[in-house]
Short mmCIF file of C-alpha atoms and ligand atoms in Angstrom, two decimals:
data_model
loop_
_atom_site.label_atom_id
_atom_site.label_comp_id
_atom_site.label_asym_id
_atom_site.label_seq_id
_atom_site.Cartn_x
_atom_site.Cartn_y
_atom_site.Cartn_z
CA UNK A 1365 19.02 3.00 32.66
CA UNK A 1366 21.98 5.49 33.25
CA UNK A 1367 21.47 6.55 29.64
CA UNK A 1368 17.89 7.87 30.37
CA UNK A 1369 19.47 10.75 32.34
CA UNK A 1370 20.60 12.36 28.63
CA UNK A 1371 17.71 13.12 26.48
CA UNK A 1372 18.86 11.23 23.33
CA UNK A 1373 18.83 13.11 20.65
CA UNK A 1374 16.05 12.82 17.56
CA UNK A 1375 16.90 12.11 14.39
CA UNK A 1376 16.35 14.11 11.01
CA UNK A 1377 16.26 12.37 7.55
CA UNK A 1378 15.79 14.39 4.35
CA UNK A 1379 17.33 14.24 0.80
CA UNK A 1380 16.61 15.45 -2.58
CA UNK A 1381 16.59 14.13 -5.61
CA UNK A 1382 19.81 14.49 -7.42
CA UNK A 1383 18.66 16.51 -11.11
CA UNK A 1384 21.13 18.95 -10.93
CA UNK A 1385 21.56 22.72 -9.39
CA UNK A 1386 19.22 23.75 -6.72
CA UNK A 1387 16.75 26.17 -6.99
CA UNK A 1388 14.72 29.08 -4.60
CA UNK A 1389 12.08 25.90 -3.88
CA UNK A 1390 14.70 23.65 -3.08
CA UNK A 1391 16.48 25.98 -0.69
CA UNK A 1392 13.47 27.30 1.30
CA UNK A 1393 10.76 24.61 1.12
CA UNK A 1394 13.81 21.81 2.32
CA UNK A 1395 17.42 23.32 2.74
CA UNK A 1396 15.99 25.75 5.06
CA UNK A 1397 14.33 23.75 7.56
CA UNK A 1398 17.38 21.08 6.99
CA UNK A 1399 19.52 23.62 8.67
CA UNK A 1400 17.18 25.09 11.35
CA UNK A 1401 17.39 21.45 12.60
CA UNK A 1402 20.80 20.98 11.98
CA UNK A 1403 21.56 24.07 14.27
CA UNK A 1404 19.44 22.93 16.89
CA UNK A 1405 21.31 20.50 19.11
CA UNK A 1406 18.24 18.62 20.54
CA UNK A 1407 18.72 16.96 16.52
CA UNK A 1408 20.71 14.35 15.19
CA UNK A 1409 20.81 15.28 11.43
CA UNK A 1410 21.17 13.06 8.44
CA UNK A 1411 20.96 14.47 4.86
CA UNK A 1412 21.41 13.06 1.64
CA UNK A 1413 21.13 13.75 -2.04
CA UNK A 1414 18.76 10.74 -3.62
CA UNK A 1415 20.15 9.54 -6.59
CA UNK A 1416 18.43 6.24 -6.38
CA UNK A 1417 15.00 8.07 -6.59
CA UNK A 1418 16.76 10.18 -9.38
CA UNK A 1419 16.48 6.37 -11.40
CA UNK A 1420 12.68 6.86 -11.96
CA UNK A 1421 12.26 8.97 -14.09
CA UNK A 1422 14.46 9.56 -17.37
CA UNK A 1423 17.47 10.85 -16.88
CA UNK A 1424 20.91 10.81 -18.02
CA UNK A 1425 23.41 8.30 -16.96
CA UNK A 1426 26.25 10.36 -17.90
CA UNK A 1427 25.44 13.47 -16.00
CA UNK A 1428 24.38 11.96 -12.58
CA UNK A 1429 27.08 11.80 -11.18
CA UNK A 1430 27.89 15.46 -11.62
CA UNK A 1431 24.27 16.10 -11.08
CA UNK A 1432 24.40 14.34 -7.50
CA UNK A 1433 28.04 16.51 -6.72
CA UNK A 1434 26.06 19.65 -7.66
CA UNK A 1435 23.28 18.81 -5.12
CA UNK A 1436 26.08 18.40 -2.13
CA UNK A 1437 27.70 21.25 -3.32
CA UNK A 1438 25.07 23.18 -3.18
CA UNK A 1439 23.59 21.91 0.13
CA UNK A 1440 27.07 22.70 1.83
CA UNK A 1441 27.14 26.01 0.45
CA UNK A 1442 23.89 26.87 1.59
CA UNK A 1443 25.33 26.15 4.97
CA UNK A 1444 24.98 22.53 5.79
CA UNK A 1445 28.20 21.63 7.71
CA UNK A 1446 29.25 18.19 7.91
CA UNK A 1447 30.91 18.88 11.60
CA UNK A 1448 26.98 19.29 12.66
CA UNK A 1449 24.97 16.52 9.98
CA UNK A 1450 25.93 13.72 8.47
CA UNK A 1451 26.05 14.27 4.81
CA UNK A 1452 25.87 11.66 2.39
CA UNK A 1453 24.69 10.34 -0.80
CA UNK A 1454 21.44 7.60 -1.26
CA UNK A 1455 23.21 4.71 -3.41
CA UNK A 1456 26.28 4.79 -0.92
CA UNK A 1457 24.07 3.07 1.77
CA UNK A 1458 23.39 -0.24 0.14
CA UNK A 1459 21.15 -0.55 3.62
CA UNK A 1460 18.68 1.74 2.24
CA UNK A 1461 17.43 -0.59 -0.64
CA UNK A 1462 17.72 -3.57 0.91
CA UNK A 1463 14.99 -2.26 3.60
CA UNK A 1464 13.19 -0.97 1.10
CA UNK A 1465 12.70 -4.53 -0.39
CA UNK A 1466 11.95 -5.32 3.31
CA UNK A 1467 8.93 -3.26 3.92
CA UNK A 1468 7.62 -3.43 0.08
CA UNK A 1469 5.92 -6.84 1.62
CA UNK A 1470 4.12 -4.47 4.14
CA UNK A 1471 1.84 -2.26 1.39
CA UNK A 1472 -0.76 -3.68 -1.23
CA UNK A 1473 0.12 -2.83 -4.74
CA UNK A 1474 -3.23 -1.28 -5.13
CA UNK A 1475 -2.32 1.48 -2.28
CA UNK A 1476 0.81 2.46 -4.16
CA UNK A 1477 -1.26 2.95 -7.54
CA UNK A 1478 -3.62 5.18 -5.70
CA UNK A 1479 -0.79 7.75 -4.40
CA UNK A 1480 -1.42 11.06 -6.46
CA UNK A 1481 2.15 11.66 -6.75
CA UNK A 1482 2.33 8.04 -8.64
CA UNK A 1483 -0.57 9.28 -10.82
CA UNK A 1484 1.08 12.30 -12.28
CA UNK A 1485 4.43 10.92 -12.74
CA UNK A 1486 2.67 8.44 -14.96
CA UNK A 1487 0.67 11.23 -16.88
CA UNK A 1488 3.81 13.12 -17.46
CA UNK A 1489 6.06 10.30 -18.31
CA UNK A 1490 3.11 7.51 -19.98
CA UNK A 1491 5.86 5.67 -21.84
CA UNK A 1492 8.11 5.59 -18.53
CA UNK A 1493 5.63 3.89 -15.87
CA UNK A 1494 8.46 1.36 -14.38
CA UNK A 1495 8.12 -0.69 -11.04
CA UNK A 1496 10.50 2.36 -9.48
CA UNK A 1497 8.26 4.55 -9.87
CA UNK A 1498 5.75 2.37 -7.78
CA UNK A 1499 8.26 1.67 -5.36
CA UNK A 1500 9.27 5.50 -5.22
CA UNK A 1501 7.58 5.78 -1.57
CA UNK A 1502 8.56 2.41 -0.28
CA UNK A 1503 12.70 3.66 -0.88
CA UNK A 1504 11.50 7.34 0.60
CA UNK A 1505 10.12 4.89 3.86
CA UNK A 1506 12.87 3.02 3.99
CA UNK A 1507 15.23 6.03 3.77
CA UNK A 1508 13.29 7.89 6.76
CA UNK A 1509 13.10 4.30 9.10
CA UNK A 1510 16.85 3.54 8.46
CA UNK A 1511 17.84 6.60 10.61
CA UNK A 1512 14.48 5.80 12.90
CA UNK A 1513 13.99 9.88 12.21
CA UNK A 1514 10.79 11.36 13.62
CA UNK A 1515 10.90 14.74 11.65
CA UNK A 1516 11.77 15.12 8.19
CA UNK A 1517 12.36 19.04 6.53
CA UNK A 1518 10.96 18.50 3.07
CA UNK A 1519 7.91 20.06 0.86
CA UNK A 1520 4.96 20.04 0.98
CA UNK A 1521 4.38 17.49 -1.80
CA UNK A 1522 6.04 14.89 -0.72
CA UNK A 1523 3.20 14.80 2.60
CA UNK A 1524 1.71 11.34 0.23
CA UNK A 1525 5.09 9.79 0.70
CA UNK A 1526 5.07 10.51 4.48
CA UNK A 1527 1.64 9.06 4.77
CA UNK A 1528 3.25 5.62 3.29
CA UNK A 1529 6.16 5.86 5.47
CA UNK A 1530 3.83 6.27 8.46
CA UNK A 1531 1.52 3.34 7.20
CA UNK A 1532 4.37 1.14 6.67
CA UNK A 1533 5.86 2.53 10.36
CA UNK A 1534 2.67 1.25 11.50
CA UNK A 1535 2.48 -2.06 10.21
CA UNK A 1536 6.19 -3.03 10.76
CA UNK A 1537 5.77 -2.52 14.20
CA UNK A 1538 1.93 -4.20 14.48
CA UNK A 1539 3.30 -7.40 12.22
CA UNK A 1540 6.73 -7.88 14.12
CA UNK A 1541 6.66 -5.74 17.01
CA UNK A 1542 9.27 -3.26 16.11
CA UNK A 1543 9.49 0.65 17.49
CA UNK A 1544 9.65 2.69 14.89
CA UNK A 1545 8.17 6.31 14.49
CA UNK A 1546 5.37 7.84 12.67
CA UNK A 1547 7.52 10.54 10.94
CA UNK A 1548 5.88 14.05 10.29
CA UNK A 1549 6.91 16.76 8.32
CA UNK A 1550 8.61 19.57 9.69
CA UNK A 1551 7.76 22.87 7.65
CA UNK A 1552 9.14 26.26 6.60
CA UNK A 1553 7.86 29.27 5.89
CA UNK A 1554 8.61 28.72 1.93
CA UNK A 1555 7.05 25.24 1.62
CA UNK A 1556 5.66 26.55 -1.61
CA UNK A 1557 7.16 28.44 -4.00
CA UNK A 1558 5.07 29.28 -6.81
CA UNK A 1559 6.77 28.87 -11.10
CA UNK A 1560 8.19 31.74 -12.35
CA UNK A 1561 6.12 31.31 -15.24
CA UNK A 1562 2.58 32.25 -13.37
CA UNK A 1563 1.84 28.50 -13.38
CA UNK A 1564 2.09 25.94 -10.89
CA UNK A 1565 5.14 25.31 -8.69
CA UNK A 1566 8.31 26.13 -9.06
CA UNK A 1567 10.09 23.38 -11.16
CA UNK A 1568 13.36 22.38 -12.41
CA UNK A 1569 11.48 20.22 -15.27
CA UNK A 1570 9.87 23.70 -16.27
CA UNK A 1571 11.42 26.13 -18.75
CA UNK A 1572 11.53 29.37 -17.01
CA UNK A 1573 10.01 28.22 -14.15
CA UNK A 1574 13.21 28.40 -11.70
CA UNK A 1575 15.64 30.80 -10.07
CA UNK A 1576 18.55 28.84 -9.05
CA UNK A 1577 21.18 29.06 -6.03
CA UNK A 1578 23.86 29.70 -8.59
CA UNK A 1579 21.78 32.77 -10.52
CA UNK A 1580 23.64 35.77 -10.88
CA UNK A 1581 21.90 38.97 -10.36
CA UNK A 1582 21.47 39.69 -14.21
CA UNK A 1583 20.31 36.23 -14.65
CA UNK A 1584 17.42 36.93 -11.95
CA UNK A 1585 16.55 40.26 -13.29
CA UNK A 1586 16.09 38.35 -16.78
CA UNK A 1587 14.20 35.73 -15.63
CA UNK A 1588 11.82 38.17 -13.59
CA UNK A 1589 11.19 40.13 -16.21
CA UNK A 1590 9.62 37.18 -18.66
CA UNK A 1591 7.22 36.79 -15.65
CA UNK A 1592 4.02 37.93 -16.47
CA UNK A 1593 2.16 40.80 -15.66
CA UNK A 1594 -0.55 43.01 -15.86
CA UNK A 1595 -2.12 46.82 -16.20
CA UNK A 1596 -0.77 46.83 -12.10
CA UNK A 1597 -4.19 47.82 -10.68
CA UNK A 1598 -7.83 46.31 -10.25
CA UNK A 1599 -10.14 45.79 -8.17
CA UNK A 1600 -8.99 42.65 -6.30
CA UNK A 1601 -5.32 41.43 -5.74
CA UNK A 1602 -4.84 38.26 -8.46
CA UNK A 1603 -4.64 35.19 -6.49
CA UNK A 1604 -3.26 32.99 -9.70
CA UNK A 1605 -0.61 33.59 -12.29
CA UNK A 1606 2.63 36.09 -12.55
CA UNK A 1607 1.34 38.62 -10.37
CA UNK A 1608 0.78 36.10 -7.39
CA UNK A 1609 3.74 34.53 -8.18
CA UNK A 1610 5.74 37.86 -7.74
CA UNK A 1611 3.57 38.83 -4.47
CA UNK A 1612 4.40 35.64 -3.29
CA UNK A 1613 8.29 35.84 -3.81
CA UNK A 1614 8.14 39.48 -2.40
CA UNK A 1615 6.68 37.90 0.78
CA UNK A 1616 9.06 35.65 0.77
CA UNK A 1617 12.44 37.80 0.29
CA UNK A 1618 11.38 40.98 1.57
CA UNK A 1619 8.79 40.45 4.14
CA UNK A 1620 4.14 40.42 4.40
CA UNK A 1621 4.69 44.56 5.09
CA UNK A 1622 6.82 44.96 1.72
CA UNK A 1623 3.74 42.44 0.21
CA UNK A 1624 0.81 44.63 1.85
CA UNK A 1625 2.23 47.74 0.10
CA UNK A 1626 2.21 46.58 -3.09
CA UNK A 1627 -1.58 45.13 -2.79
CA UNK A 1628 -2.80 48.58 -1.30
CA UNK A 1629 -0.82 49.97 -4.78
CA UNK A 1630 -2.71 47.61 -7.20
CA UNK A 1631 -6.26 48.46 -5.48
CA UNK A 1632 -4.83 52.03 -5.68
CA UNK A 1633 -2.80 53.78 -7.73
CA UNK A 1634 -1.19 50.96 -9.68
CA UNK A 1635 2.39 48.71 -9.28
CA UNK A 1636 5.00 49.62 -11.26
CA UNK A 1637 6.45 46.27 -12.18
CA UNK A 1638 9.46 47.06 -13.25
CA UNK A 1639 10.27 48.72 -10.16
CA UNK A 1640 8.97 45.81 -8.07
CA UNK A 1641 10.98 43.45 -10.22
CA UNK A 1642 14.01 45.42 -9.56
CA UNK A 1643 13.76 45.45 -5.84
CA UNK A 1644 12.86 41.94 -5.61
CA UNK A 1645 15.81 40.97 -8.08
CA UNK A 1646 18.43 42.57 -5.21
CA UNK A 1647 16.70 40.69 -2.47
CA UNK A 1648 16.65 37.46 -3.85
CA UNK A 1649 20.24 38.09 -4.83
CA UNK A 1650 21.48 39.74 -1.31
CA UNK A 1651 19.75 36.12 0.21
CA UNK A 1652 22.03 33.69 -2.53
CA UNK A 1653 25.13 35.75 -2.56
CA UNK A 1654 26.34 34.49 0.79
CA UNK A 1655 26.10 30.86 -0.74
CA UNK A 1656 27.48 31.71 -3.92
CA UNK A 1657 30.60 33.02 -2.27
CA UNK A 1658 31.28 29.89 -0.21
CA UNK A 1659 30.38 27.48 -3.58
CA UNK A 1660 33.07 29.41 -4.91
CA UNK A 1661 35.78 28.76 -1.91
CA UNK A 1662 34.24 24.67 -2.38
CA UNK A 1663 34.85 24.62 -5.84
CA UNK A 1664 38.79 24.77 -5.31
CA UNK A 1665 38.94 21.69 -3.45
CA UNK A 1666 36.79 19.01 -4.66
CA UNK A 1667 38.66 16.40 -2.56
CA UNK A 1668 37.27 17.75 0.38
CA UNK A 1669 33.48 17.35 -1.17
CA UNK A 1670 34.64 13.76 -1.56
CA UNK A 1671 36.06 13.29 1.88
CA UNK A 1672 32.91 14.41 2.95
CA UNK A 1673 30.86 12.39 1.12
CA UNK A 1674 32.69 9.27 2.56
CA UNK A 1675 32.96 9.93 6.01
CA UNK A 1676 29.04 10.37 5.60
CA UNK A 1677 28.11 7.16 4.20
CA UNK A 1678 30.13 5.38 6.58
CA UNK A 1679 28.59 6.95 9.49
CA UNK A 1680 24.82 6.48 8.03
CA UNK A 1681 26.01 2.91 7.29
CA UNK A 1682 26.50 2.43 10.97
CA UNK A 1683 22.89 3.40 12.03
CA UNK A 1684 21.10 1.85 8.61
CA UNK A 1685 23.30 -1.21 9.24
CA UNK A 1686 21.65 -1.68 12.85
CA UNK A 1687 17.97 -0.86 11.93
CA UNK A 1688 18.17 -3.41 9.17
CA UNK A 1689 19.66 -5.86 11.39
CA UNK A 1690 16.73 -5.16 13.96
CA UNK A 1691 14.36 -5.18 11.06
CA UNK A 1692 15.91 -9.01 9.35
CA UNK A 1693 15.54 -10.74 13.13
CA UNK A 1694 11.87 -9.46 13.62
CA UNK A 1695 11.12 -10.72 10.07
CA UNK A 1696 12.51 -13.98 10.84
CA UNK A 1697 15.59 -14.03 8.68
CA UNK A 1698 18.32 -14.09 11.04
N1 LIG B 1140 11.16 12.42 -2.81
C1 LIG B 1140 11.90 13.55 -2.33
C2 LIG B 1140 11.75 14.69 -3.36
O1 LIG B 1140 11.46 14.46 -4.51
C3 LIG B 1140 13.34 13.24 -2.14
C4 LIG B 1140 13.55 12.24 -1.05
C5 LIG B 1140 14.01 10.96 -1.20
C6 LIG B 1140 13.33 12.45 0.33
N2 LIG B 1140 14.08 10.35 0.01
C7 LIG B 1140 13.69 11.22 0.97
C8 LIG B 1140 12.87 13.54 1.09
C9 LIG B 1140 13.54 11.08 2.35
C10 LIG B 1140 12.76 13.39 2.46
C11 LIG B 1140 13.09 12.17 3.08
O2 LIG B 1140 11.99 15.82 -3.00
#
C-alpha cells in the first residue's frame, strides 16, 4: 500500500479521573509523560479527563462538572496544547461505554473481583461496592482500545487495569479476530510520589497528603512544614515516613546530587529541616509557577476551554466511532 511509505503514527490514550485540582502526583506520575508524548511527533495523542470513572465512588453531583473543568484546566496549563492532542472529556464519547458493555462479555466476573485495586476500593468505601466499581477496568479497556493506543502515560497503580485491558486485547482479537494492541505503560521519572503526611501515596482523598498545581508558595511552605520529621541524623537514612517522603520530593525537584547531600548530612552532622523545607518549598514552586501563570491567562476566557473541549470530542468520536463499528461487525451485530 502507498500508505505504508509513512510510518503511521501511534496512538496515546490517558485520562484522569475528574475529583477536582491536580496535584504534584498527578502532574509528574501522568501529565508529565502525557506531554513528553504529546511533543514527540512519532505520537498521535488523545487525553481526557474521566468523569465516568469519577461515578464510582461517592462524589458530588453538583461539583463535577466544575471538578471535570478544573482537570482540563489544569492539564492545559501544565502545557497540554490542543493544536498537538486531542483533548476531551470521557462522558462526551458515548462510544466509550458502549464498548465497554462490548468487551464486559470478554472477562469472568470472578477475575474482576480478584483485581487489588477492586479490593481496596471496597475496603475504603464497604457501603459503596456498586457494579461500577467492578466494571471500573472494563471502561479503562474500553477507553485505551477505542483510540487502538499502544502506550498509555499513567501511574503506576493503575498497571492492574492495564493487565485487564491487555487480557481483554487478547481475547477480542482470539474470539473475533480483531487487531488490537496489548497496551503498556509508558513511565516517568515521578511515577510515585510519596503523601505528604509520611504515609502512603500522595492522595487527593488524604488530608494533608497533597501539594497541588494551584499551591502558592506560602501554601507549600505550610504544608511542608506539618510533614514530619526527626532529630536529622542516625545511623541509616529512613526509608519510610516524612523524612523519605521529603528525600524523595528533593530528588524529585532538585535533583539525586541535592538528595545525596542531605543523606551524607543525616549520617553526619545532622539536616536542618527547616532549611531543607525551605529550599525544597522554592523548587517545587519555581516548577508550578510557569503553569500557574498560564491558568491565570485561561481563566479569562472560559469559552475557549469549551471550544476546546468540543472540537475534542468530536475528533475522538471519529476514531471511537470506527473501532466500535469494527468491534459490532466482528461480534456479529451488524
Ligand atoms: N483510572 C485512571 C486513574 O484513576 C484514570 C483513567 C480512566 C485512565 N481511563 C483511563 C488512565 C485510560 C489511563 C487510560 O488515574
Amino acid at each position: 500500500m502507498v500508505e505504508s511509505v509513512y510510518m503511521a503514527k501511534k496512538r496515546v490514550l490517558s485520562g484522569i479521573r475528574a475529583t477536582g485540582r491536580l496535584h504534584l502526583g498527578n502532574y509528574l506520575g501522568a501529565v508529565k509523560g502525557m506531554l513528553v508524548l504529546q511533543d514527540n511527533p512519532d505520537y498521535e495523542t488523545f487525553y481526557m479527563v474521566a468523569d465516568l470513572h469519577t461515578l464510582t465512588t461517592p462524589y458530588s453531583p453538583r461539583e463535577l462538572k466544575n471538578n471535570t473543568r478544573e482537570v482540563v484546566m489544569d492539564y492545559l496549563s501544565a502545557g497540554l496544547d490542543p493544536e498537538k492532542s486531542t483533548i476531551f472529556i470521557q462522558s462526551y464519547v458515548p462510544e466509550h461505554v458502549e464498548l465497554a458493555y462490548l468487551f464486559s462479555t470478554a472477562v469472568s466476573i470472578a477475575r474482576m473481583q480478584h483485581l487489588p485495586t477492586y479490593k481496596e476500593k471496597v475496603k475504603q468505601y464497604p457501603q459503596n461496592v456498586n457494579v461500577g466499581l467492578l466494571n471500573y477496568p472494563i471502561l479503562m479497556a474500553a477507553d485505551i482500545l477505542a483510540y487502538k493506543a499502544p502506550l498509555v502515560p499513567t501511574g503506576i497503580d493503575q498497571e492492574p487495569h492495564l493487565e485487564i485491558t491487555r487480557e481483554i486485547a487478547r481475547k477480542m482479537n482470539e474470539k473475533y479476530g480483531l487487531s488490537f494492541p496489548e497496551p503498556t505503560r509508558f513511565v516517568t521519572e515521578g511515577e510515585y510520589v510519596p503523601s505528604l503526611t509520611g504515609e502512603g501515596k500522595m492522595a487527593k482523598t488524604v488530608e494533608g497528603s497533597s501539594i497541588y498545581l494551584t499551591d502558592s508558595l506560602e501554601a507549600i511552605k505550610e504544608k511542608l512544614a506539618k510533614t514530619p520529621t526527626d532529630s536529622g541524623r542516625g545511623e541509616k537514612v529512613p526509608e519510610k515516613g516524612g523524612v523519605a517522603t521529603l528525600l524523595e520530593l528533593v530528588e524529585l525537584f532538585e535533583g539525586g546530587a541535592e538528595r545525596e547531600k542531605y543523606e551524607k548530612m543525616y549520617l553526619g552532622e545532622g539536616i536542618r529541616y527547616s532549611e531543607l523545607k525551605e529550599k525544597l518549598a522554592q523548587a517545587i514552586y519555581k516548577e508550578i509557577e510557569p503553569i500557574q501563570k498560564r491558568r491565570a491567562v485561561l481563566e479569562k476566557d472560559p469559552s475557549y476551554v469549551e471550544r476546546v473541549l468540543e472540537d475534542g470530542a468530536k475528533r475522538a468520536r471519529a476514531v471511537a466511532r470506527g473501532t466500535l463499528d469494527e468491534v459490532k461487525k466482528s461480534m456479529g451485530l451488524i
